[in-house]
Amino acid sequence: MLSQISYGRSIGGVLRSLVTPKERKRVAKAKETPEGTFDIKKSDVLQGTLDLMILKTLHALGPMHGFGIARRIEQVSRDILQLNEGTVYTSLLRLQQQAWITAEWGTSENNRKAKFYSITKRGEKQLELETENWQRISGVIGRVLRLEGER
C-alpha cells in the first residue's frame, strides 16, 4: 500500500520511494515523440494503486468478477492502463487476505462459473484511508511539479 510521508526525508526521497525500479527503467526507455513528449502507451501502475482502484471499483459498482474489474479500470482509464490479469488476481488475493474484500462463486453474464468479489466494511474503511493518502501524496507531487525557477 502507499507509504506514509516521512517528514525526516527529502521530497525527492519520498517521490523515489513511490516509483519502483522497474518503473524508472520503463520511463528511461520511453521514446521521445516529435512533439517532445514521451510515448508510454501502457502505463505500469504504481505499487499499491491497483489495490486502491480495485477497492474503489467494487465500492462504486458492487460485486464483480476479476475480469470485469480489470476491464472496468481499463475502460475508466481510456485504455491508458492495460492490466495483466495475473496482476489483478494477485491483488485480489492480497485484498482477500487483508479481509478488505470477500469472494463468492457465482455465474457470469455468459453463464460461466466465476468468482465474484465484494468490498467489506474493513475494505471501505481502508478505501477511505488510502484515498486520503493518495490525495495528499498527489497534492505534494502537484506542488513540486508546479515549481518554476524557485531556487
Short mmCIF file of C-alpha atoms in Angstrom, two decimals:
data_model
loop_
_atom_site.label_atom_id
_atom_site.label_comp_id
_atom_site.label_asym_id
_atom_site.label_seq_id
_atom_site.Cartn_x
_atom_site.Cartn_y
_atom_site.Cartn_z
CA MET A 1 0.00 0.00 0.00
CA LEU A 2 1.04 3.62 -0.25
CA SER A 3 3.62 4.51 2.35
CA GLN A 4 3.22 7.37 4.81
CA ILE A 5 5.19 10.53 4.12
CA SER A 6 8.12 10.67 6.50
CA TYR A 7 8.93 14.25 7.50
CA GLY A 8 12.58 13.34 8.03
CA ARG A 9 13.05 12.51 4.32
CA SER A 10 13.59 14.83 1.40
CA ILE A 11 10.75 15.20 -1.07
CA GLY A 12 12.96 13.55 -3.69
CA GLY A 13 13.41 10.55 -1.41
CA VAL A 14 9.67 10.35 -0.83
CA LEU A 15 8.93 10.55 -4.55
CA ARG A 16 11.62 7.96 -5.40
CA SER A 17 10.08 5.60 -2.84
CA LEU A 18 6.77 5.81 -4.73
CA VAL A 19 8.30 4.69 -8.03
CA THR A 20 9.65 1.17 -8.35
CA PRO A 21 12.99 0.46 -10.08
CA LYS A 22 11.03 -1.28 -12.87
CA GLU A 23 9.01 1.90 -13.47
CA ARG A 24 12.18 4.03 -13.52
CA LYS A 25 13.63 1.71 -16.22
CA ARG A 26 10.40 1.87 -18.22
CA VAL A 27 10.39 5.67 -18.20
CA ALA A 28 14.10 5.78 -19.03
CA LYS A 29 13.45 3.58 -22.10
CA ALA A 30 10.44 5.62 -23.25
CA LYS A 31 10.88 7.13 -26.69
CA GLU A 32 10.58 10.87 -27.16
CA THR A 33 7.98 11.85 -29.76
CA PRO A 34 8.49 14.66 -32.30
CA GLU A 35 6.32 16.89 -30.09
CA GLY A 36 8.83 16.48 -27.25
CA THR A 37 6.57 14.26 -25.15
CA PHE A 38 7.25 10.67 -24.20
CA ASP A 39 5.36 7.82 -25.79
CA ILE A 40 4.34 5.48 -22.98
CA LYS A 41 1.35 3.53 -24.29
CA LYS A 42 0.89 1.06 -21.46
CA SER A 43 1.39 2.50 -18.01
CA ASP A 44 2.59 0.34 -15.21
CA VAL A 45 0.53 1.03 -12.14
CA LEU A 46 2.37 2.43 -9.13
CA GLN A 47 2.68 -0.20 -6.45
CA GLY A 48 -0.41 -0.10 -4.24
CA THR A 49 -2.58 1.94 -6.58
CA LEU A 50 -4.09 -1.15 -8.19
CA ASP A 51 -5.43 -2.21 -4.78
CA LEU A 52 -6.92 1.27 -4.37
CA MET A 53 -8.54 1.17 -7.82
CA ILE A 54 -9.98 -2.30 -7.21
CA LEU A 55 -11.45 -1.24 -3.87
CA LYS A 56 -12.96 1.87 -5.47
CA THR A 57 -14.40 -0.15 -8.37
CA LEU A 58 -16.07 -2.63 -6.01
CA HIS A 59 -17.33 0.18 -3.78
CA ALA A 60 -18.85 2.04 -6.74
CA LEU A 61 -20.25 -0.87 -8.74
CA GLY A 62 -20.85 -3.67 -6.26
CA PRO A 63 -19.84 -7.34 -6.66
CA MET A 64 -17.82 -8.10 -9.80
CA HIS A 65 -15.62 -10.88 -11.15
CA GLY A 66 -11.90 -10.28 -11.68
CA PHE A 67 -12.09 -9.95 -15.46
CA GLY A 68 -14.88 -7.38 -15.12
CA ILE A 69 -12.89 -5.39 -12.56
CA ALA A 70 -9.86 -5.28 -14.86
CA ARG A 71 -11.92 -4.26 -17.90
CA ARG A 72 -13.72 -1.53 -15.92
CA ILE A 73 -10.43 0.01 -14.71
CA GLU A 74 -9.09 -0.09 -18.27
CA GLN A 75 -12.30 1.50 -19.56
CA VAL A 76 -12.25 4.32 -16.99
CA SER A 77 -8.57 4.98 -17.80
CA ARG A 78 -9.50 5.14 -21.52
CA ASP A 79 -7.19 2.15 -22.05
CA ILE A 80 -4.12 4.00 -20.80
CA LEU A 81 -3.85 1.33 -18.12
CA GLN A 82 -3.54 -2.16 -19.57
CA LEU A 83 -3.91 -4.61 -16.71
CA ASN A 84 -2.39 -8.06 -16.76
CA GLU A 85 -4.99 -10.44 -15.37
CA GLY A 86 -2.34 -12.22 -13.29
CA THR A 87 -1.52 -8.92 -11.60
CA VAL A 88 -5.20 -8.25 -10.94
CA TYR A 89 -5.76 -11.69 -9.40
CA THR A 90 -2.63 -11.31 -7.24
CA SER A 91 -4.03 -8.02 -5.97
CA LEU A 92 -7.46 -9.60 -5.37
CA LEU A 93 -5.83 -12.38 -3.32
CA ARG A 94 -3.87 -9.81 -1.28
CA LEU A 95 -7.07 -7.82 -0.64
CA GLN A 96 -8.86 -11.01 0.47
CA GLN A 97 -6.03 -11.86 2.87
CA GLN A 98 -6.40 -8.39 4.40
CA ALA A 99 -10.18 -9.04 4.73
CA TRP A 100 -10.87 -5.92 2.65
CA ILE A 101 -12.85 -7.95 0.10
CA THR A 102 -14.67 -11.28 0.08
CA ALA A 103 -15.11 -13.75 -2.76
CA GLU A 104 -18.06 -15.93 -3.66
CA TRP A 105 -18.62 -18.26 -6.60
CA GLY A 106 -21.41 -17.33 -8.98
CA THR A 107 -22.37 -17.32 -12.65
CA SER A 108 -21.10 -14.63 -15.02
CA GLU A 109 -23.10 -12.82 -17.72
CA ASN A 110 -22.08 -15.52 -20.23
CA ASN A 111 -23.17 -18.41 -17.95
CA ARG A 112 -19.66 -19.33 -16.81
CA LYS A 113 -18.65 -20.09 -13.26
CA ALA A 114 -16.79 -17.07 -11.85
CA LYS A 115 -15.60 -15.77 -8.52
CA PHE A 116 -17.34 -12.52 -7.58
CA TYR A 117 -15.60 -10.07 -5.27
CA SER A 118 -17.26 -7.66 -2.83
CA ILE A 119 -15.81 -4.95 -0.63
CA THR A 120 -16.18 -5.43 3.15
CA LYS A 121 -16.69 -2.81 5.87
CA ARG A 122 -12.97 -3.08 6.62
CA GLY A 123 -12.31 -2.56 2.93
CA GLU A 124 -14.48 0.55 2.87
CA LYS A 125 -12.50 1.99 5.80
CA GLN A 126 -9.25 1.13 4.04
CA LEU A 127 -10.52 2.71 0.82
CA GLU A 128 -11.23 5.93 2.70
CA LEU A 129 -7.74 5.94 4.28
CA GLU A 130 -5.97 5.12 1.01
CA THR A 131 -7.98 7.73 -0.90
CA GLU A 132 -6.98 10.42 1.62
CA ASN A 133 -3.36 9.26 1.45
CA TRP A 134 -3.38 9.26 -2.37
CA GLN A 135 -4.89 12.76 -2.47
CA ARG A 136 -2.27 14.05 -0.03
CA ILE A 137 0.62 12.49 -1.96
CA SER A 138 -0.70 13.60 -5.36
CA GLY A 139 -1.10 17.11 -3.92
CA VAL A 140 2.56 17.10 -2.88
CA ILE A 141 3.62 15.86 -6.31
CA GLY A 142 1.45 18.52 -7.95
CA ARG A 143 3.07 21.27 -5.87
CA VAL A 144 6.55 20.01 -6.79
CA LEU A 145 5.65 19.89 -10.49
CA ARG A 146 4.33 23.47 -10.38
CA LEU A 147 7.64 24.83 -9.02
CA GLU A 148 9.17 27.22 -11.51
CA GLY A 149 12.53 28.87 -11.11
CA GLU A 150 12.43 28.73 -7.33
CA ARG A 151 15.95 28.09 -6.14
#
